[in-house]
Coordinates of C-alpha atoms in Angstrom, one line a residue:
Chain A
M185 CA 0.0 0.0 0.0
S186 CA 1.3 3.4 -0.9
D187 CA 2.4 5.9 1.7
F188 CA -0.1 8.4 0.5
I189 CA -3.7 7.9 1.3
L190 CA -5.1 10.7 -0.8
E191 CA -3.5 12.0 -4.0
T192 CA -4.7 14.5 -6.5
E193 CA -3.4 15.0 -10.0
A194 CA -3.6 18.5 -11.6
L195 CA -7.0 19.1 -10.0
T196 CA -8.7 22.0 -11.7
K197 CA -12.1 23.7 -11.1
E198 CA -13.4 26.4 -13.3
F199 CA -16.6 28.4 -12.7
R200 CA -17.7 30.2 -15.9
G201 CA -14.2 30.9 -16.9
F202 CA -12.9 31.8 -13.5
V203 CA -10.3 29.3 -12.4
A204 CA -10.8 28.7 -8.6
V205 CA -8.4 25.8 -8.4
N206 CA -5.7 25.4 -10.9
G207 CA -3.7 22.2 -11.4
V208 CA -3.4 21.3 -7.7
S209 CA -1.5 18.1 -7.0
L210 CA -1.6 17.1 -3.4
K211 CA -0.2 14.1 -1.7
V212 CA -1.5 13.4 1.8
K213 CA 0.6 11.0 3.8
R214 CA -1.2 8.2 5.7
N215 CA -1.7 8.9 9.5
S216 CA -0.5 12.5 9.3
I217 CA -2.2 15.8 9.9
H218 CA -2.1 17.9 6.7
A219 CA -3.2 21.5 6.6
L220 CA -4.4 23.5 3.7
I221 CA -3.8 27.2 4.2
G222 CA -3.8 30.4 2.2
P223 CA -5.1 33.9 2.1
N224 CA -8.8 34.6 1.4
G225 CA -10.0 33.5 -2.0
A226 CA -7.0 31.1 -2.5
G227 CA -9.4 28.3 -3.4
K228 CA -9.1 26.3 -0.1
T229 CA -12.8 25.7 0.3
T230 CA -13.3 24.9 -3.4
C231 CA -10.4 22.4 -3.2
F232 CA -11.9 20.9 -0.1
N233 CA -15.3 20.5 -1.8
L234 CA -13.6 18.9 -4.7
L235 CA -12.0 16.3 -2.5
T236 CA -15.2 15.5 -0.8
K237 CA -17.1 15.4 -4.1
F238 CA -19.5 18.1 -3.2
L239 CA -18.2 19.7 -6.3
D240 CA -17.1 18.0 -9.5
P241 CA -13.6 18.9 -10.9
T242 CA -13.4 20.3 -14.4
R243 CA -10.1 18.4 -14.9
G244 CA -7.8 16.2 -13.0
A245 CA -8.1 13.1 -10.9
I246 CA -8.4 12.2 -7.2
R247 CA -7.2 8.9 -5.9
Y248 CA -8.0 7.5 -2.4
N249 CA -6.1 4.5 -1.3
G250 CA -5.1 4.0 -4.9
R251 CA -8.6 4.0 -6.2
D252 CA -9.9 6.6 -8.5
I253 CA -12.7 8.4 -6.8
T254 CA -12.9 11.4 -9.2
R255 CA -16.5 10.6 -10.4
L256 CA -18.0 9.1 -7.2
K257 CA -20.9 10.6 -5.3
P258 CA -20.4 12.2 -1.9
A259 CA -22.3 9.5 0.0
D260 CA -20.2 6.8 -1.7
I261 CA -16.9 8.3 -0.7
A262 CA -18.2 8.5 2.9
R263 CA -18.9 4.8 2.7
Q264 CA -15.2 4.3 1.8
G265 CA -14.0 5.9 4.9
L266 CA -13.4 9.5 3.8
V267 CA -15.6 11.7 5.9
R268 CA -15.8 15.5 6.0
S269 CA -16.9 18.2 8.3
F270 CA -18.4 21.6 7.3
Q271 CA -17.4 25.2 7.8
I272 CA -20.5 26.1 9.6
S273 CA -21.1 23.5 12.4
A274 CA -22.8 20.6 10.9
V275 CA -25.0 19.0 13.5
F276 CA -28.7 17.9 13.3
P277 CA -30.0 20.9 15.3
H278 CA -33.3 19.5 16.6
L279 CA -32.1 16.1 17.6
S280 CA -30.5 15.4 20.9
V281 CA -26.7 15.0 21.2
L282 CA -27.2 11.3 21.7
E283 CA -29.4 11.0 18.6
N284 CA -26.9 13.0 16.5
V285 CA -24.1 10.5 17.2
R286 CA -26.5 7.6 16.8
V287 CA -27.5 8.6 13.3
A288 CA -23.9 8.0 12.3
L289 CA -23.6 4.8 14.3
Q290 CA -26.8 3.6 12.6
R291 CA -24.8 3.4 9.3
Q292 CA -23.3 0.1 10.6
R293 CA -26.7 -1.4 9.9
G294 CA -26.3 -0.6 6.2
S295 CA -29.2 1.3 4.7
S296 CA -32.0 1.8 7.2
F297 CA -35.1 1.3 5.1
D298 CA -36.9 -0.7 7.8
F299 CA -39.8 1.6 8.5
W300 CA -41.8 -1.1 10.1
R301 CA -39.4 -1.6 13.0
S302 CA -39.4 0.4 16.2
E303 CA -36.6 2.9 16.7
R304 CA -35.9 1.0 19.9
V305 CA -33.6 -1.3 17.8
L306 CA -31.3 1.7 17.7
D307 CA -30.9 1.5 21.5
Q308 CA -28.1 -1.0 20.9
Y309 CA -25.9 1.9 19.8
N310 CA -26.6 4.1 22.9
E311 CA -23.6 2.7 24.8
R312 CA -21.1 3.3 22.0
A313 CA -22.7 6.8 21.4
R314 CA -22.2 7.7 25.1
E315 CA -18.6 6.6 24.9
L316 CA -18.0 8.9 22.0
I317 CA -19.8 11.7 23.7
D318 CA -17.7 11.2 26.8
W319 CA -14.6 11.1 24.7
V320 CA -15.2 14.6 23.2
G321 CA -16.1 15.9 26.7
L322 CA -19.8 16.3 26.2
S323 CA -21.0 13.8 28.9
E324 CA -23.3 16.2 30.6
F325 CA -24.9 17.2 27.3
A326 CA -25.9 13.8 26.1
D327 CA -29.6 14.5 26.3
T328 CA -29.5 18.2 25.3
I329 CA -31.0 19.2 22.0
A330 CA -28.0 20.1 19.8
V331 CA -29.2 23.5 18.8
E332 CA -29.1 24.6 22.4
M333 CA -25.4 24.1 22.9
P334 CA -22.8 26.8 22.4
Y335 CA -20.9 26.8 19.2
G336 CA -17.7 25.2 20.4
R337 CA -19.6 22.3 21.9
K338 CA -21.4 21.8 18.6
R339 CA -18.1 21.4 16.8
A340 CA -17.1 18.8 19.4
L341 CA -20.4 17.0 18.7
E342 CA -19.7 17.1 15.1
I343 CA -16.3 15.4 15.6
A344 CA -18.0 12.8 17.8
T345 CA -20.5 12.1 15.0
T346 CA -17.8 11.9 12.4
L347 CA -15.8 9.5 14.7
A348 CA -18.8 7.3 15.0
L349 CA -18.2 6.2 11.4
D350 CA -14.6 5.3 12.4
P351 CA -13.3 7.0 9.2
E352 CA -9.9 6.2 7.9
M353 CA -9.5 9.8 6.9
M354 CA -11.2 13.0 8.2
L355 CA -11.5 16.2 6.2
L356 CA -12.1 19.2 8.5
D357 CA -13.3 22.5 7.0
E358 CA -12.0 25.3 9.3
P359 CA -12.5 23.4 12.5
T360 CA -11.8 26.4 14.7
A361 CA -13.5 29.2 12.6
G362 CA -15.6 31.6 14.6
M363 CA -14.5 30.3 18.0
G364 CA -13.4 32.0 21.2
H365 CA -9.9 31.5 22.5
E366 CA -10.8 28.8 25.0
D367 CA -12.8 26.7 22.5
V368 CA -9.9 26.9 20.0
G369 CA -7.6 25.2 22.5
R370 CA -10.1 22.6 23.3
I371 CA -10.9 21.7 19.7
A372 CA -7.2 21.7 18.7
A373 CA -6.4 19.2 21.5
L374 CA -9.4 17.1 20.3
I375 CA -8.1 17.1 16.7
K376 CA -4.7 15.9 18.0
R377 CA -6.3 13.0 19.8
V378 CA -8.6 12.2 16.9
A379 CA -5.6 12.0 14.5
Q380 CA -4.1 9.1 16.3
G381 CA -4.2 6.2 13.9
R382 CA -6.0 8.4 11.3
T383 CA -5.3 10.8 8.6
V384 CA -6.6 14.4 8.9
L385 CA -6.7 17.0 6.2
M386 CA -7.9 20.4 7.3
V387 CA -8.5 23.8 6.0
E388 CA -7.6 26.3 8.7
H389 CA -7.2 30.0 9.2
N390 CA -5.8 30.0 12.7
L391 CA -2.0 29.8 12.0
S392 CA -1.1 28.9 15.6
V393 CA -3.4 25.9 15.4
V394 CA -1.8 24.9 12.1
A395 CA 1.7 25.4 13.5
D396 CA 0.8 23.3 16.5
L397 CA -0.9 20.4 14.8
S398 CA 0.2 19.9 11.3
D399 CA 2.9 17.6 10.0
T400 CA 2.6 19.0 6.5
I401 CA 1.3 22.3 5.3
T402 CA 0.3 23.2 1.7
V403 CA -0.1 26.8 1.0
L404 CA -2.5 27.8 -1.7
A405 CA -2.7 31.2 -3.4
R406 CA -4.9 32.1 -6.4
G407 CA -5.9 28.5 -6.8
E408 CA -2.3 27.2 -7.1
V409 CA 0.1 25.5 -4.7
L410 CA 2.6 28.1 -3.6
A411 CA 4.6 26.1 -1.1
E412 CA 4.6 22.8 0.8
G413 CA 6.5 21.5 3.8
N414 CA 6.5 21.6 7.6
Y415 CA 5.7 24.9 9.4
E416 CA 9.3 26.0 9.7
T417 CA 9.9 25.6 5.9
V418 CA 6.7 27.1 4.8
S419 CA 6.7 30.1 7.2
K420 CA 10.2 31.1 6.0
N421 CA 9.2 30.9 2.3
P422 CA 9.3 34.4 0.9
D423 CA 6.4 33.8 -1.5
V424 CA 4.2 32.7 1.4
V425 CA 5.2 35.7 3.4
Q426 CA 4.4 38.0 0.5
A427 CA 1.1 36.2 -0.2
Y428 CA 0.0 36.7 3.4
M429 CA 1.4 40.1 4.1
G430 CA 1.3 41.7 0.7
A431 CA 4.3 43.3 -1.0
G432 CA 6.6 45.4 1.1
H433 CA 6.8 43.1 4.1
G434 CA 9.3 40.6 5.2
Chain B
M290 CA -34.4 23.1 27.7
S291 CA -32.9 19.8 28.4
G292 CA -35.1 17.1 26.8
S293 CA -35.3 14.4 29.4
P294 CA -35.6 11.0 27.9
T295 CA -39.3 9.9 27.9
P296 CA -40.0 6.5 29.4
H297 CA -41.1 4.2 26.6
A298 CA -43.8 1.6 26.9
K299 CA -42.2 -1.8 26.2
E300 CA -44.4 -3.2 23.5
T301 CA -45.3 -0.1 21.4
G302 CA -42.3 2.1 21.8
M303 CA -44.7 5.0 22.3
P304 CA -44.2 7.3 25.3
K305 CA -46.8 6.9 28.0
H306 CA -48.5 10.2 27.5
Q307 CA -48.9 9.6 23.8
R308 CA -50.3 6.2 24.4
A309 CA -52.8 7.8 26.8
I310 CA -53.9 10.2 24.0
V311 CA -54.3 7.4 21.5
V312 CA -56.4 5.4 24.0
A313 CA -58.6 8.5 24.6
M314 CA -58.8 9.0 20.8
V315 CA -60.1 5.5 20.3
A316 CA -62.7 6.0 23.1
V317 CA -63.9 9.3 21.5
L318 CA -64.0 7.6 18.0
L319 CA -66.2 4.9 19.4
V320 CA -68.7 7.3 20.9
L321 CA -68.6 10.2 18.5
P322 CA -71.0 8.8 15.8
H323 CA -73.7 8.7 18.5
L324 CA -73.2 12.4 19.3
L325 CA -72.5 13.9 15.8
Y326 CA -73.6 13.1 12.3
P327 CA -71.5 10.1 11.3
V328 CA -70.8 11.3 7.8
F329 CA -69.4 14.6 9.2
V330 CA -67.0 12.7 11.5
M331 CA -66.0 10.4 8.6
K332 CA -65.1 13.5 6.6
V333 CA -63.0 14.8 9.4
L334 CA -61.2 11.4 9.7
C335 CA -60.7 11.3 6.0
F336 CA -59.0 14.6 5.9
A337 CA -57.1 13.9 9.1
L338 CA -55.6 10.9 7.4
F339 CA -54.8 13.0 4.3
A340 CA -53.1 15.6 6.6
C341 CA -51.2 13.0 8.5
A342 CA -49.9 11.6 5.2
F343 CA -48.9 15.1 4.1
N344 CA -47.2 15.7 7.4
L345 CA -45.1 12.6 7.0
L346 CA -43.4 14.5 4.1
I347 CA -43.2 18.1 5.4
G348 CA -42.9 17.4 9.1
Y349 CA -40.4 14.6 9.0
V350 CA -38.4 15.0 5.8
G351 CA -38.9 18.8 5.4
L352 CA -40.3 18.5 1.8
L353 CA -43.2 20.8 1.0
S354 CA -45.3 19.1 -1.6
F355 CA -47.8 21.5 -3.2
G356 CA -49.5 18.9 -5.3
H357 CA -50.9 16.3 -2.8
A358 CA -54.4 16.8 -4.3
L359 CA -53.0 14.8 -7.2
F360 CA -52.7 11.7 -5.1
F361 CA -55.9 12.3 -3.1
G362 CA -58.0 13.1 -6.1
W363 CA -56.8 10.5 -8.6
A364 CA -57.1 7.8 -6.0
A365 CA -60.7 8.9 -5.5
Y366 CA -61.3 8.6 -9.2
V367 CA -59.6 5.2 -9.5
S368 CA -61.4 3.7 -6.6
A369 CA -64.8 5.2 -7.6
H370 CA -64.2 3.8 -11.1
A371 CA -63.2 0.4 -9.8
A372 CA -66.3 0.2 -7.6
K373 CA -68.8 1.6 -10.1
I374 CA -67.7 0.4 -13.5
W375 CA -65.6 -2.7 -12.7
G376 CA -67.8 -3.7 -9.8
F377 CA -64.9 -4.2 -7.3
P378 CA -65.8 -4.8 -3.7
P379 CA -65.0 -1.8 -1.4
E380 CA -61.8 -3.3 0.0
L381 CA -60.3 -3.8 -3.5
A382 CA -61.6 -0.5 -4.7
I383 CA -59.9 1.3 -1.8
L384 CA -56.7 -0.7 -2.4
S385 CA -56.6 0.2 -6.1
G386 CA -56.9 3.9 -5.1
M387 CA -54.0 3.5 -2.7
A388 CA -51.9 1.7 -5.4
C389 CA -52.7 4.5 -7.8
G390 CA -51.5 7.0 -5.2
A391 CA -48.3 5.0 -4.8
V392 CA -47.6 4.8 -8.5
L393 CA -48.2 8.5 -9.1
G394 CA -46.1 9.2 -6.0
L395 CA -43.2 7.3 -7.6
V396 CA -43.4 9.2 -10.8
V397 CA -43.9 12.7 -9.3
G398 CA -41.4 12.0 -6.5
A399 CA -38.7 10.8 -8.8
L400 CA -38.9 14.0 -10.8
A401 CA -39.4 16.4 -7.8
I402 CA -36.7 15.2 -5.4
R403 CA -34.1 16.3 -8.0
R404 CA -34.7 19.8 -6.9
Q405 CA -34.8 21.4 -3.4
G406 CA -36.8 24.0 -1.6
I407 CA -39.3 26.1 -3.5
Y408 CA -38.3 24.4 -6.8
F409 CA -39.4 21.0 -5.3
S410 CA -42.8 22.6 -4.4
M411 CA -43.2 24.1 -7.9
I412 CA -42.5 20.8 -9.6
T413 CA -45.2 19.1 -7.5
L414 CA -47.6 21.9 -8.2
A415 CA -47.0 21.9 -11.9
L416 CA -47.4 18.1 -12.2
A417 CA -50.6 18.3 -10.1
Q418 CA -52.0 21.0 -12.4
M419 CA -51.3 18.8 -15.4
A420 CA -53.1 15.9 -13.8
Y421 CA -56.0 18.3 -13.0
F422 CA -56.3 19.3 -16.6
F423 CA -56.2 15.7 -17.6
A424 CA -59.0 14.9 -15.1
L425 CA -61.0 17.8 -16.6
Q426 CA -60.7 16.4 -20.2
A427 CA -60.6 12.6 -19.8
P428 CA -63.9 11.0 -20.4
F429 CA -63.8 8.4 -17.6
T430 CA -63.6 11.0 -14.9
G431 CA -66.9 12.5 -15.8
G432 CA -65.4 15.9 -16.3
E433 CA -67.4 18.6 -14.5
D434 CA -69.9 16.1 -13.1
G435 CA -67.3 13.8 -11.6
L436 CA -68.1 10.1 -10.9
Q437 CA -71.4 10.1 -9.0
R438 CA -73.5 7.5 -7.2
V439 CA -70.5 5.2 -6.5
P440 CA -72.0 2.1 -4.9
R441 CA -70.8 1.4 -1.4
G442 CA -71.1 -2.4 -1.5
T443 CA -70.2 -5.0 1.1
M444 CA -66.7 -5.2 2.6
F445 CA -65.1 -8.6 2.8
G446 CA -68.6 -9.9 2.0
L447 CA -69.6 -9.2 5.6
L448 CA -69.9 -5.5 6.3
D449 CA -72.7 -3.7 4.6
L450 CA -71.3 -0.2 4.0
R451 CA -74.7 1.2 3.0
N452 CA -75.3 1.5 6.7
D453 CA -73.6 4.8 7.7
L454 CA -72.7 3.4 11.1
V455 CA -71.0 0.3 9.7
L456 CA -69.1 2.5 7.2
Y457 CA -68.2 4.8 10.1
Y458 CA -66.5 2.1 12.1
V459 CA -64.7 0.8 9.0
V460 CA -63.4 4.3 8.2
A461 CA -62.4 4.8 11.9
A462 CA -60.4 1.5 11.8
I463 CA -58.7 2.4 8.5
F464 CA -57.8 5.8 10.0
L465 CA -56.4 4.3 13.2
G466 CA -54.4 1.7 11.3
A467 CA -52.9 4.3 9.0
F468 CA -52.2 6.7 11.9
L469 CA -50.3 4.0 13.8
L470 CA -48.5 3.1 10.6
I471 CA -47.3 6.7 10.1
Y472 CA -46.3 6.8 13.8
R473 CA -44.2 3.7 13.3
I474 CA -42.6 5.0 10.1
V475 CA -41.7 8.2 11.9
H476 CA -40.3 6.4 14.9
S477 CA -38.3 3.7 13.1
P478 CA -34.7 3.5 12.0
F479 CA -35.9 4.7 8.6
G480 CA -37.7 7.7 10.3
Q481 CA -34.5 8.6 12.2
V482 CA -32.7 8.9 8.8
L483 CA -35.6 11.0 7.5
K484 CA -35.3 13.4 10.4
A485 CA -31.5 13.7 9.9
I486 CA -32.2 14.6 6.3
R487 CA -34.7 17.2 7.4
E488 CA -32.3 18.7 9.9
N489 CA -29.2 18.8 7.7
E490 CA -29.2 17.2 4.3
P491 CA -25.5 17.8 3.4
R492 CA -24.5 16.3 6.7
A493 CA -26.6 13.2 6.1
V494 CA -24.9 12.8 2.8
S495 CA -21.4 13.2 4.4
L496 CA -22.3 10.4 6.8
G497 CA -22.9 8.2 3.7
Y498 CA -26.6 8.2 3.4
R499 CA -27.9 8.2 -0.2
V500 CA -30.6 10.8 0.7
D501 CA -32.5 10.7 -2.6
Q502 CA -33.5 7.1 -2.0
Y503 CA -34.9 7.9 1.4
K504 CA -36.7 11.0 0.1
L505 CA -38.3 9.0 -2.7
A506 CA -39.4 6.2 -0.3
A507 CA -41.0 8.7 2.0
F508 CA -42.6 10.5 -0.9
V509 CA -44.2 7.2 -2.2
M510 CA -45.4 6.4 1.3
S511 CA -47.0 9.8 1.8
A512 CA -48.6 9.6 -1.7
A513 CA -50.0 6.1 -1.1
L514 CA -51.5 7.2 2.3
A515 CA -52.9 10.4 0.7
G516 CA -54.4 8.0 -2.0
L517 CA -55.9 5.9 0.8
A518 CA -57.6 9.0 2.2
G519 CA -58.9 9.9 -1.3
A520 CA -60.2 6.4 -2.0
V521 CA -62.0 6.3 1.4
K522 CA -63.5 9.7 0.7
S523 CA -65.0 8.4 -2.6
Q524 CA -66.6 5.6 -0.7
I525 CA -68.0 7.9 2.0
F526 CA -69.5 10.5 -0.3
Q527 CA -70.0 8.1 -3.2
L528 CA -68.4 10.7 -5.3
A529 CA -65.1 11.6 -6.9
S530 CA -65.0 15.0 -8.4
L531 CA -62.8 17.7 -9.8
S532 CA -62.6 19.5 -6.5
D533 CA -60.6 16.5 -5.1
V534 CA -57.8 17.1 -7.7
H535 CA -58.0 20.9 -7.6
W536 CA -55.0 22.8 -6.3
T537 CA -57.1 24.3 -3.5
M538 CA -57.3 20.8 -2.1
S539 CA -53.4 20.8 -1.9
G540 CA -53.6 24.2 -0.3
E541 CA -56.2 23.0 2.3
V542 CA -54.0 20.1 3.4
V543 CA -51.1 22.5 3.9
L544 CA -53.4 24.8 6.0
M545 CA -54.7 21.9 8.1
T546 CA -51.2 20.7 8.9
L547 CA -49.9 24.2 9.7
V548 CA -52.9 25.0 12.0
G549 CA -52.6 21.7 13.8
G550 CA -48.8 21.7 14.1
L551 CA -46.2 20.7 11.5
G552 CA -44.0 17.8 12.5
T553 CA -46.3 16.8 15.5
V554 CA -47.9 13.4 15.8
F555 CA -51.4 14.6 16.6
G556 CA -51.3 18.1 15.0
P557 CA -52.7 17.2 11.5
I558 CA -55.7 15.5 13.2
V559 CA -56.5 18.6 15.2
G560 CA -55.9 20.8 12.2
A561 CA -58.2 18.8 10.0
A562 CA -60.9 18.7 12.7
V563 CA -60.7 22.5 13.0
I564 CA -60.8 23.3 9.3
I565 CA -63.5 20.8 8.4
S566 CA -65.7 21.9 11.4
M567 CA -65.3 25.5 10.3
Q568 CA -66.3 24.7 6.7
N569 CA -69.2 22.7 8.0
Y570 CA -70.6 25.0 10.8
L571 CA -69.9 28.3 9.1
A572 CA -71.3 27.1 5.8
E573 CA -74.2 29.6 6.0
L574 CA -71.7 32.4 5.8
G575 CA -71.1 31.3 2.2
S576 CA -68.0 32.7 0.6
W577 CA -67.1 34.3 4.0
V578 CA -65.8 30.9 5.1
T579 CA -62.6 31.4 3.1
V580 CA -62.2 34.9 4.6
V581 CA -62.5 33.4 8.1
Q582 CA -60.1 30.6 7.1
G583 CA -57.7 33.3 5.9
V584 CA -57.9 35.2 9.1
I585 CA -57.3 32.0 11.2
F586 CA -54.3 31.2 9.0
V587 CA -52.8 34.6 9.5
V588 CA -53.4 34.5 13.3
C589 CA -51.8 31.0 13.4
V590 CA -48.7 32.1 11.5
L591 CA -48.3 35.3 13.6
A592 CA -49.3 34.0 17.0
F593 CA -48.8 30.2 17.1
R594 CA -46.1 29.5 14.7
R595 CA -45.9 25.9 15.9
G596 CA -49.6 25.3 15.4
I597 CA -52.2 24.3 18.0
V598 CA -50.6 21.0 19.0
G599 CA -47.1 22.3 18.6
E600 CA -47.7 25.2 21.0
I601 CA -49.2 22.8 23.6
A602 CA -46.3 20.5 23.2
A603 CA -43.8 23.3 23.7
K604 CA -45.7 24.4 26.9
L605 CA -45.7 20.9 28.3
K606 CA -42.2 20.2 27.0
K607 CA -43.3 16.8 25.7
P608 CA -43.5 15.6 22.2
L609 CA -47.1 15.3 21.0

């Protein structure tokens, strides 16, 4: 098996002539934390949506575990173990925290089309759901309706839900966006724990989080790869400094 | 508000307070035809069933169909035709109406679920309007006259439906059965996925659910049950007419569900009872009924956004 779990080859996305992502070739190493950073409008989120198949690339190929997934549907790549999060917190707002996690655990049953059976059959997943909820530090919220929790807690719930699928690889879209200082620390610590035995690819704005967590960083600017390497290498790269600070600095 | 887990009854999986309401409902249904005109109560039950079927889609999947009259009305035509022309016994006539609803639901649903939000609603409306026009022109629907004097017949060769009271208990049994079926659909592993789709569709996709298949399945179930309501209606009134397929019928079912409480178990029943009673008891006001209905609708949307049952449930902090 190759060292790289996810590879893209000259991935390109055009919107009506505007090139949002241009010939991006990424290689994400197995069991590493890989960050995708760049100034606003660099194409990070577009790139992310291409990888998770929420957008179709104009050109290029995506390979996951050596298999071509370029033309698969989003639900199908999730079934192969590549699970994403969203920029705005993606919970099921009017379900309880326990039910949120259980919806993901329920995937183990395959497709749940059995409308004639009582939902009590889902109680078999309660124990595992509570373990996951404890694990992300939401024990006292298990029966709370998700929408009633503060933002940082929702992101923790989202991670618990994603973990319920036991994904081989997690794609996190700005996991700490819009969070207070305290929450950022908590979520960063959580990501570090989640990443043990998994691969994580994240888009992130908070450079201290990126510096702290990432094994590899890819810097995007104007839809193209500007630099790649660990934090030390990338942060000293003059092109990167210029892209972030504008001309005249550094 | 911390939703404390409600204790479930072992055999039904229904929380205790809901079970109590269902028992009370059965008791009321048994007595009601002796207090009120049975045909009126049957009409309420028929529309309550229609509204429950509609609520399955909007309340639990978040899909607003604006063409449910299509399934209701065409099922009424088919079952009336089956009973009158083909001489089907009532049970088979009703089943053919329901099957018609399911087939139409499959066709309309397959087209409509490709789009979301308002576009979904528009597609259902457009297809229902096409079907209305077809009903107006096709010879076997009787055009403006509809299909009249549909024979009621004998159900299972045992129950003489020409007797209003016998028919009433048959209709009440069908209603209860369908109500419990919808309850089960909503509170099943399948229903749990539906709610997840309603709450956050992209997230359900990212968890690996092929959401279109779930939406289509729910659409077909809703259409089949709306068809059941239409078929029963044609048996009660011995009539299938253009008003059953008209878009105002689609509007009325939206109104009933909203007034009663969207996404509640008992709301559509209450909503149907309120709207049908109004139409019945305010009939002497003539066209003012629609004005009164409009006012109630506005008051509902402004003051009780959750509908009658929804507001009560919020006050009691219990799902109803």
